[in-house]
Amino acid sequence: MADWVYPLGSAAEGCWDVSLGTADSAVTVEGWAHTGLKVATLAPGAVVGLPAAGEERIVIPLSGAFTATVDGEKYQLAGRASVFHGPTDVLYSGTEKAVTVSSSDGGRVAVATAPANVQYPTRLITAAETPVELRGAGNCSRQVHNFGTPAALEADRFIVCEVITPAGNWSSYPPHKHDEEKEGETRLEEIYYFETRVADIPGTAGPGADVDAIGYQRVYASDERPIDVAAEVRTGDVVLVPYGWHGPAMAAPGYDMYYLNVMAGPGRVRDWLISDDPHHGWVRQSWEGQDVDPRLPFGA
């Protein structure tokens, strides 16, 4: 069986902390074809680059501010202190364009990719333009930044968003799948890139800098194709979802959890259409009448 879980460092390549599924990735995953991810931690003044290739890309500051250059034109990405400080400016590059990213003060940046054939124009999406969704209710409340969804971005193949889950809450729940092209469902690979932190809990001093901030991710089989993931995740870890039911993504008590989702597939329609696990789909009904977690939104 292919390896679907990549702890920090296990998918590193050169200057990249993560290099999976992209046109220039040395790490190959059997059966993986439609999505890719790069993550780099830049020292002040450092630069990373991606050559022109048949893939569309979105540059996403995780911490810090960046300058992204596409076809000689520079775009300023204001960035943020961390992924837990609300939306950020992001840059969609289109296909067949070299991309370089630099940071005068340093920081961490992600680049989501997907093989694509149709060229769409480069576009800067500012933090102010980013649709922010508060999804679910009660202890299934989470915050979604929908900068790379079909409603927000013209693109060829991929769907990209980020999700922030307060400590003790479950997201990607109820468990769902998108592994078939059929009525009401689209076939999409999915990447989860995680970051975690100690939650700000009023009245507590916190555990200090050496704490092991953890979360959990579950993926399991929806048909005869085997997959069984129950992974402990931390900042910099990646879980790939080629098919199957996935969820919950669990923020452990005491620790907030962030994940970047990159989805794409071979179908005709660029849309996120899902089927809930029939054993657990009823949970959505339980949210009616419940309030959204008052800790949301992050970055308000």
Short mmCIF file of C-alpha atoms in Angstrom, two decimals:
data_model
loop_
_atom_site.label_atom_id
_atom_site.label_comp_id
_atom_site.label_asym_id
_atom_site.label_seq_id
_atom_site.Cartn_x
_atom_site.Cartn_y
_atom_site.Cartn_z
CA MET A 1 0.00 0.00 0.00
CA ALA A 2 1.23 3.52 -0.76
CA ASP A 3 2.32 5.77 2.09
CA TRP A 4 -0.38 8.35 2.81
CA VAL A 5 1.13 10.00 5.94
CA TYR A 6 4.23 12.23 5.79
CA PRO A 7 5.52 13.57 9.13
CA LEU A 8 7.58 16.75 9.00
CA GLY A 9 10.87 16.11 7.22
CA SER A 10 9.84 12.89 5.46
CA ALA A 11 8.82 14.70 2.25
CA ALA A 12 11.57 17.35 2.30
CA GLU A 13 13.56 18.14 -0.82
CA GLY A 14 16.34 20.73 -1.13
CA CYS A 15 15.11 24.02 0.31
CA TRP A 16 11.54 22.71 0.63
CA ASP A 17 10.17 21.33 3.91
CA VAL A 18 7.45 19.58 1.87
CA SER A 19 7.61 18.64 -1.81
CA LEU A 20 4.85 16.22 -2.83
CA GLY A 21 3.06 15.67 -6.12
CA THR A 22 4.38 18.73 -7.96
CA ALA A 23 5.94 18.77 -11.44
CA ASP A 24 9.46 18.89 -9.95
CA SER A 25 8.97 16.70 -6.86
CA ALA A 26 11.51 13.93 -6.40
CA VAL A 27 9.25 12.15 -3.89
CA THR A 28 6.70 10.15 -5.89
CA VAL A 29 3.56 8.52 -4.52
CA GLU A 30 2.08 5.53 -6.31
CA GLY A 31 -1.39 6.33 -7.62
CA TRP A 32 -1.12 10.07 -6.90
CA ALA A 33 -1.71 12.27 -9.97
CA HIS A 34 -3.86 15.37 -9.51
CA THR A 35 -2.55 17.56 -6.67
CA GLY A 36 0.73 18.79 -5.26
CA LEU A 37 2.15 20.84 -2.41
CA LYS A 38 5.35 22.72 -1.62
CA VAL A 39 6.14 24.29 1.76
CA ALA A 40 9.28 26.30 2.54
CA THR A 41 10.65 28.12 5.57
CA LEU A 42 12.57 31.16 4.34
CA ALA A 43 15.31 33.00 6.18
CA PRO A 44 15.25 36.81 5.84
CA GLY A 45 16.08 37.70 2.24
CA ALA A 46 15.84 34.11 0.97
CA VAL A 47 14.18 33.17 -2.32
CA VAL A 48 12.56 29.96 -3.59
CA GLY A 49 11.42 29.31 -7.13
CA LEU A 50 9.37 26.96 -9.27
CA PRO A 51 10.03 26.64 -13.00
CA ALA A 52 7.30 27.04 -15.58
CA ALA A 53 5.28 23.82 -15.81
CA GLY A 54 1.89 22.50 -16.84
CA GLU A 55 0.40 23.06 -13.40
CA GLU A 56 -1.58 25.88 -11.83
CA ARG A 57 -0.41 27.22 -8.49
CA ILE A 58 -1.54 29.27 -5.50
CA VAL A 59 1.07 30.91 -3.24
CA ILE A 60 -0.18 30.97 0.38
CA PRO A 61 1.74 32.76 3.16
CA LEU A 62 1.58 30.68 6.35
CA SER A 63 3.58 33.08 8.50
CA GLY A 64 5.24 36.31 7.40
CA ALA A 65 4.92 38.56 4.34
CA PHE A 66 6.19 37.70 0.86
CA THR A 67 6.86 39.01 -2.62
CA ALA A 68 5.79 36.65 -5.41
CA THR A 69 7.02 37.21 -8.95
CA VAL A 70 5.20 35.77 -11.97
CA ASP A 71 6.36 36.56 -15.53
CA GLY A 72 8.49 39.40 -14.19
CA GLU A 73 5.59 41.08 -12.36
CA LYS A 74 5.84 41.41 -8.60
CA TYR A 75 2.93 40.94 -6.21
CA GLN A 76 3.07 41.88 -2.53
CA LEU A 77 1.45 39.36 -0.18
CA ALA A 78 0.83 41.09 3.15
CA GLY A 79 0.76 37.75 4.95
CA ARG A 80 0.00 37.21 8.64
CA ALA A 81 1.69 36.40 11.92
CA SER A 82 0.52 32.77 11.73
CA VAL A 83 -2.21 30.64 10.19
CA PHE A 84 -4.27 31.30 13.34
CA HIS A 85 -4.45 35.05 12.66
CA GLY A 86 -7.16 35.06 9.99
CA PRO A 87 -7.00 35.11 6.17
CA THR A 88 -4.00 36.18 4.11
CA ASP A 89 -3.36 37.54 0.65
CA VAL A 90 -2.78 34.67 -1.81
CA LEU A 91 -1.62 34.61 -5.43
CA TYR A 92 -2.93 32.38 -8.23
CA SER A 93 -0.35 32.08 -11.01
CA GLY A 94 -2.07 30.10 -13.76
CA THR A 95 -0.11 27.50 -15.75
CA GLU A 96 3.21 27.49 -17.63
CA LYS A 97 4.58 30.37 -15.56
CA ALA A 98 7.74 30.45 -13.48
CA VAL A 99 7.09 31.58 -9.90
CA THR A 100 9.60 32.96 -7.40
CA VAL A 101 8.83 33.81 -3.78
CA SER A 102 10.96 35.91 -1.43
CA SER A 103 10.61 37.43 2.03
CA SER A 104 12.60 40.34 3.43
CA ASP A 105 11.89 39.31 7.04
CA GLY A 106 11.54 35.55 6.56
CA GLY A 107 8.58 33.25 7.11
CA ARG A 108 6.85 30.08 5.99
CA VAL A 109 5.02 29.78 2.66
CA ALA A 110 2.99 27.07 0.90
CA VAL A 111 2.42 26.59 -2.82
CA ALA A 112 -0.57 24.44 -3.82
CA THR A 113 -0.45 22.93 -7.31
CA ALA A 114 -2.46 20.84 -9.75
CA PRO A 115 -1.69 19.66 -13.30
CA ALA A 116 -3.80 21.81 -15.64
CA ASN A 117 -4.34 22.46 -19.34
CA VAL A 118 -6.44 25.62 -19.50
CA GLN A 119 -4.71 28.95 -18.85
CA TYR A 120 -6.38 31.38 -16.47
CA PRO A 121 -4.95 34.82 -15.63
CA THR A 122 -2.70 35.47 -12.66
CA ARG A 123 -4.76 36.90 -9.82
CA LEU A 124 -4.05 38.36 -6.41
CA ILE A 125 -6.77 37.59 -3.86
CA THR A 126 -6.42 39.84 -0.84
CA ALA A 127 -7.25 38.89 2.73
CA ALA A 128 -10.16 41.34 2.61
CA GLU A 129 -11.57 39.59 -0.48
CA THR A 130 -11.30 36.08 0.98
CA PRO A 131 -14.68 34.49 1.79
CA VAL A 132 -14.67 33.40 5.43
CA GLU A 133 -17.17 30.68 6.36
CA LEU A 134 -18.07 29.51 9.86
CA ARG A 135 -19.10 25.91 9.26
CA GLY A 136 -20.89 23.52 11.61
CA ALA A 137 -21.96 24.32 15.16
CA GLY A 138 -21.13 23.45 18.77
CA ASN A 139 -18.05 21.24 19.03
CA CYS A 140 -18.11 20.73 15.24
CA SER A 141 -17.56 24.46 14.61
CA ARG A 142 -14.67 25.45 12.36
CA GLN A 143 -13.54 28.39 10.23
CA VAL A 144 -12.95 28.03 6.48
CA HIS A 145 -11.09 30.45 4.19
CA ASN A 146 -12.47 29.77 0.70
CA PHE A 147 -9.95 31.69 -1.44
CA GLY A 148 -9.46 28.88 -3.99
CA THR A 149 -12.98 27.50 -4.35
CA PRO A 150 -15.01 27.73 -7.59
CA ALA A 151 -17.13 30.58 -6.20
CA ALA A 152 -14.05 32.69 -5.41
CA LEU A 153 -11.47 31.82 -8.08
CA GLU A 154 -11.45 31.06 -11.79
CA ALA A 155 -9.11 28.10 -12.25
CA ASP A 156 -8.84 24.94 -14.33
CA ARG A 157 -8.61 22.00 -11.92
CA PHE A 158 -7.95 22.59 -8.28
CA ILE A 159 -10.00 23.62 -5.25
CA VAL A 160 -7.99 25.09 -2.37
CA CYS A 161 -9.08 26.29 1.08
CA GLU A 162 -7.85 26.35 4.66
CA VAL A 163 -9.64 25.31 7.84
CA ILE A 164 -9.02 26.36 11.45
CA THR A 165 -10.47 24.21 14.23
CA PRO A 166 -10.55 25.43 17.85
CA ALA A 167 -9.11 23.20 20.57
CA GLY A 168 -11.33 20.21 21.36
CA ASN A 169 -13.47 20.52 18.21
CA TRP A 170 -13.89 18.11 15.29
CA SER A 171 -13.82 19.17 11.64
CA SER A 172 -14.02 17.27 8.35
CA TYR A 173 -17.03 15.80 10.07
CA PRO A 174 -19.27 13.90 9.51
CA PRO A 175 -16.87 11.61 7.61
CA HIS A 176 -17.37 12.04 3.89
CA LYS A 177 -15.87 11.03 0.57
CA HIS A 178 -15.37 12.36 -2.95
CA ASP A 179 -13.86 9.42 -4.80
CA GLU A 180 -16.41 8.70 -7.56
CA GLU A 181 -17.80 10.60 -10.53
CA LYS A 182 -21.54 10.17 -10.05
CA GLU A 183 -24.66 12.17 -9.36
CA GLY A 184 -23.97 14.40 -6.37
CA GLU A 185 -20.28 13.49 -6.04
CA THR A 186 -17.02 14.41 -7.75
CA ARG A 187 -13.77 12.44 -7.76
CA LEU A 188 -11.07 14.48 -6.01
CA GLU A 189 -7.71 13.69 -4.44
CA GLU A 190 -7.09 15.72 -1.29
CA ILE A 191 -4.02 16.94 0.57
CA TYR A 192 -4.15 17.92 4.24
CA TYR A 193 -1.20 20.04 5.44
CA PHE A 194 -1.35 20.65 9.21
CA GLU A 195 -0.19 23.23 11.72
CA THR A 196 -0.98 23.12 15.45
CA ARG A 197 -0.50 25.42 18.44
CA VAL A 198 -1.32 25.77 22.12
CA ALA A 199 -4.76 27.33 22.46
CA ASP A 200 -5.22 30.61 24.26
CA ILE A 201 -7.20 29.50 27.30
CA PRO A 202 -8.22 32.33 29.66
CA GLY A 203 -6.99 31.82 33.18
CA THR A 204 -4.19 29.41 32.28
CA ALA A 205 -0.50 30.25 31.92
CA GLY A 206 0.12 27.66 29.22
CA PRO A 207 2.65 24.83 29.15
CA GLY A 208 5.67 26.67 27.70
CA ALA A 209 7.52 26.55 24.40
CA ASP A 210 8.40 22.85 24.39
CA VAL A 211 4.82 21.57 24.36
CA ASP A 212 3.88 18.84 21.89
CA ALA A 213 0.83 20.39 20.15
CA ILE A 214 -1.05 17.53 18.52
CA GLY A 215 -4.14 16.75 16.48
CA TYR A 216 -5.52 13.65 14.77
CA GLN A 217 -6.69 12.68 11.28
CA ARG A 218 -8.81 9.67 10.26
CA VAL A 219 -9.20 8.12 6.78
CA TYR A 220 -10.83 4.74 6.12
CA ALA A 221 -12.08 2.63 3.21
CA SER A 222 -15.32 3.39 1.38
CA ASP A 223 -15.09 0.39 -1.00
CA GLU A 224 -12.73 -2.49 -1.77
CA ARG A 225 -9.70 -0.17 -2.03
CA PRO A 226 -7.75 -0.47 1.22
CA ILE A 227 -6.90 2.60 3.29
CA ASP A 228 -6.71 2.89 7.08
CA VAL A 229 -5.18 6.06 8.54
CA ALA A 230 -5.42 7.12 12.19
CA ALA A 231 -2.59 9.62 12.38
CA GLU A 232 -1.29 11.91 15.10
CA VAL A 233 -0.43 15.18 13.34
CA ARG A 234 1.67 18.24 14.18
CA THR A 235 2.94 21.36 12.44
CA GLY A 236 4.43 20.44 9.07
CA ASP A 237 2.79 17.02 8.73
CA VAL A 238 0.89 15.99 5.59
CA VAL A 239 -1.84 13.40 5.08
CA LEU A 240 -2.87 12.39 1.55
CA VAL A 241 -6.43 11.23 0.84
CA PRO A 242 -6.57 9.37 -2.49
CA TYR A 243 -10.05 7.96 -1.83
CA GLY A 244 -12.19 6.74 1.04
CA TRP A 245 -14.12 8.26 3.92
CA HIS A 246 -12.13 10.96 5.69
CA GLY A 247 -12.82 12.68 8.97
CA PRO A 248 -12.82 13.61 11.62
CA ALA A 249 -9.83 15.94 11.77
CA MET A 250 -9.62 16.37 15.53
CA ALA A 251 -8.15 19.30 17.43
CA ALA A 252 -7.07 17.81 20.74
CA PRO A 253 -8.16 19.66 23.89
CA GLY A 254 -5.64 22.42 24.58
CA TYR A 255 -4.47 22.71 20.96
CA ASP A 256 -5.88 24.62 18.00
CA MET A 257 -5.46 22.96 14.60
CA TYR A 258 -5.09 24.36 11.08
CA TYR A 259 -5.05 22.50 7.80
CA LEU A 260 -4.59 23.53 4.20
CA ASN A 261 -6.70 21.49 1.76
CA VAL A 262 -5.68 21.01 -1.87
CA MET A 263 -8.17 19.07 -4.03
CA ALA A 264 -8.32 18.19 -7.72
CA GLY A 265 -9.40 15.29 -9.90
CA PRO A 266 -9.97 14.04 -13.43
CA GLY A 267 -13.68 14.85 -13.71
CA ARG A 268 -15.32 17.28 -16.09
CA VAL A 269 -16.68 19.55 -13.35
CA ARG A 270 -14.54 21.56 -10.93
CA ASP A 271 -16.76 21.23 -7.88
CA TRP A 272 -16.62 19.86 -4.34
CA LEU A 273 -19.51 17.41 -4.23
CA ILE A 274 -19.43 14.89 -1.39
CA SER A 275 -21.22 11.89 0.06
CA ASP A 276 -21.48 11.51 3.85
CA ASP A 277 -20.77 8.18 5.52
CA PRO A 278 -24.37 6.97 5.95
CA HIS A 279 -23.59 5.84 9.49
CA HIS A 280 -22.76 9.40 10.59
CA GLY A 281 -24.40 11.86 8.21
CA TRP A 282 -27.27 12.40 10.65
CA VAL A 283 -24.91 14.46 12.81
CA ARG A 284 -25.44 17.46 10.53
CA GLN A 285 -29.05 17.64 11.69
CA SER A 286 -27.91 17.94 15.30
CA TRP A 287 -26.31 21.32 14.53
CA GLU A 288 -29.72 22.92 14.03
CA GLY A 289 -30.41 25.20 16.97
CA GLN A 290 -26.80 25.06 18.20
CA ASP A 291 -24.61 28.18 18.21
CA VAL A 292 -21.28 28.44 16.45
CA ASP A 293 -18.35 28.13 18.86
CA PRO A 294 -17.86 31.65 20.33
CA ARG A 295 -14.07 31.34 19.92
CA LEU A 296 -14.63 31.84 16.18
CA PRO A 297 -13.68 33.61 14.04
CA PHE A 298 -9.92 33.51 14.51
CA GLY A 299 -8.24 36.77 13.53
CA ALA A 300 -11.34 38.88 14.20
#
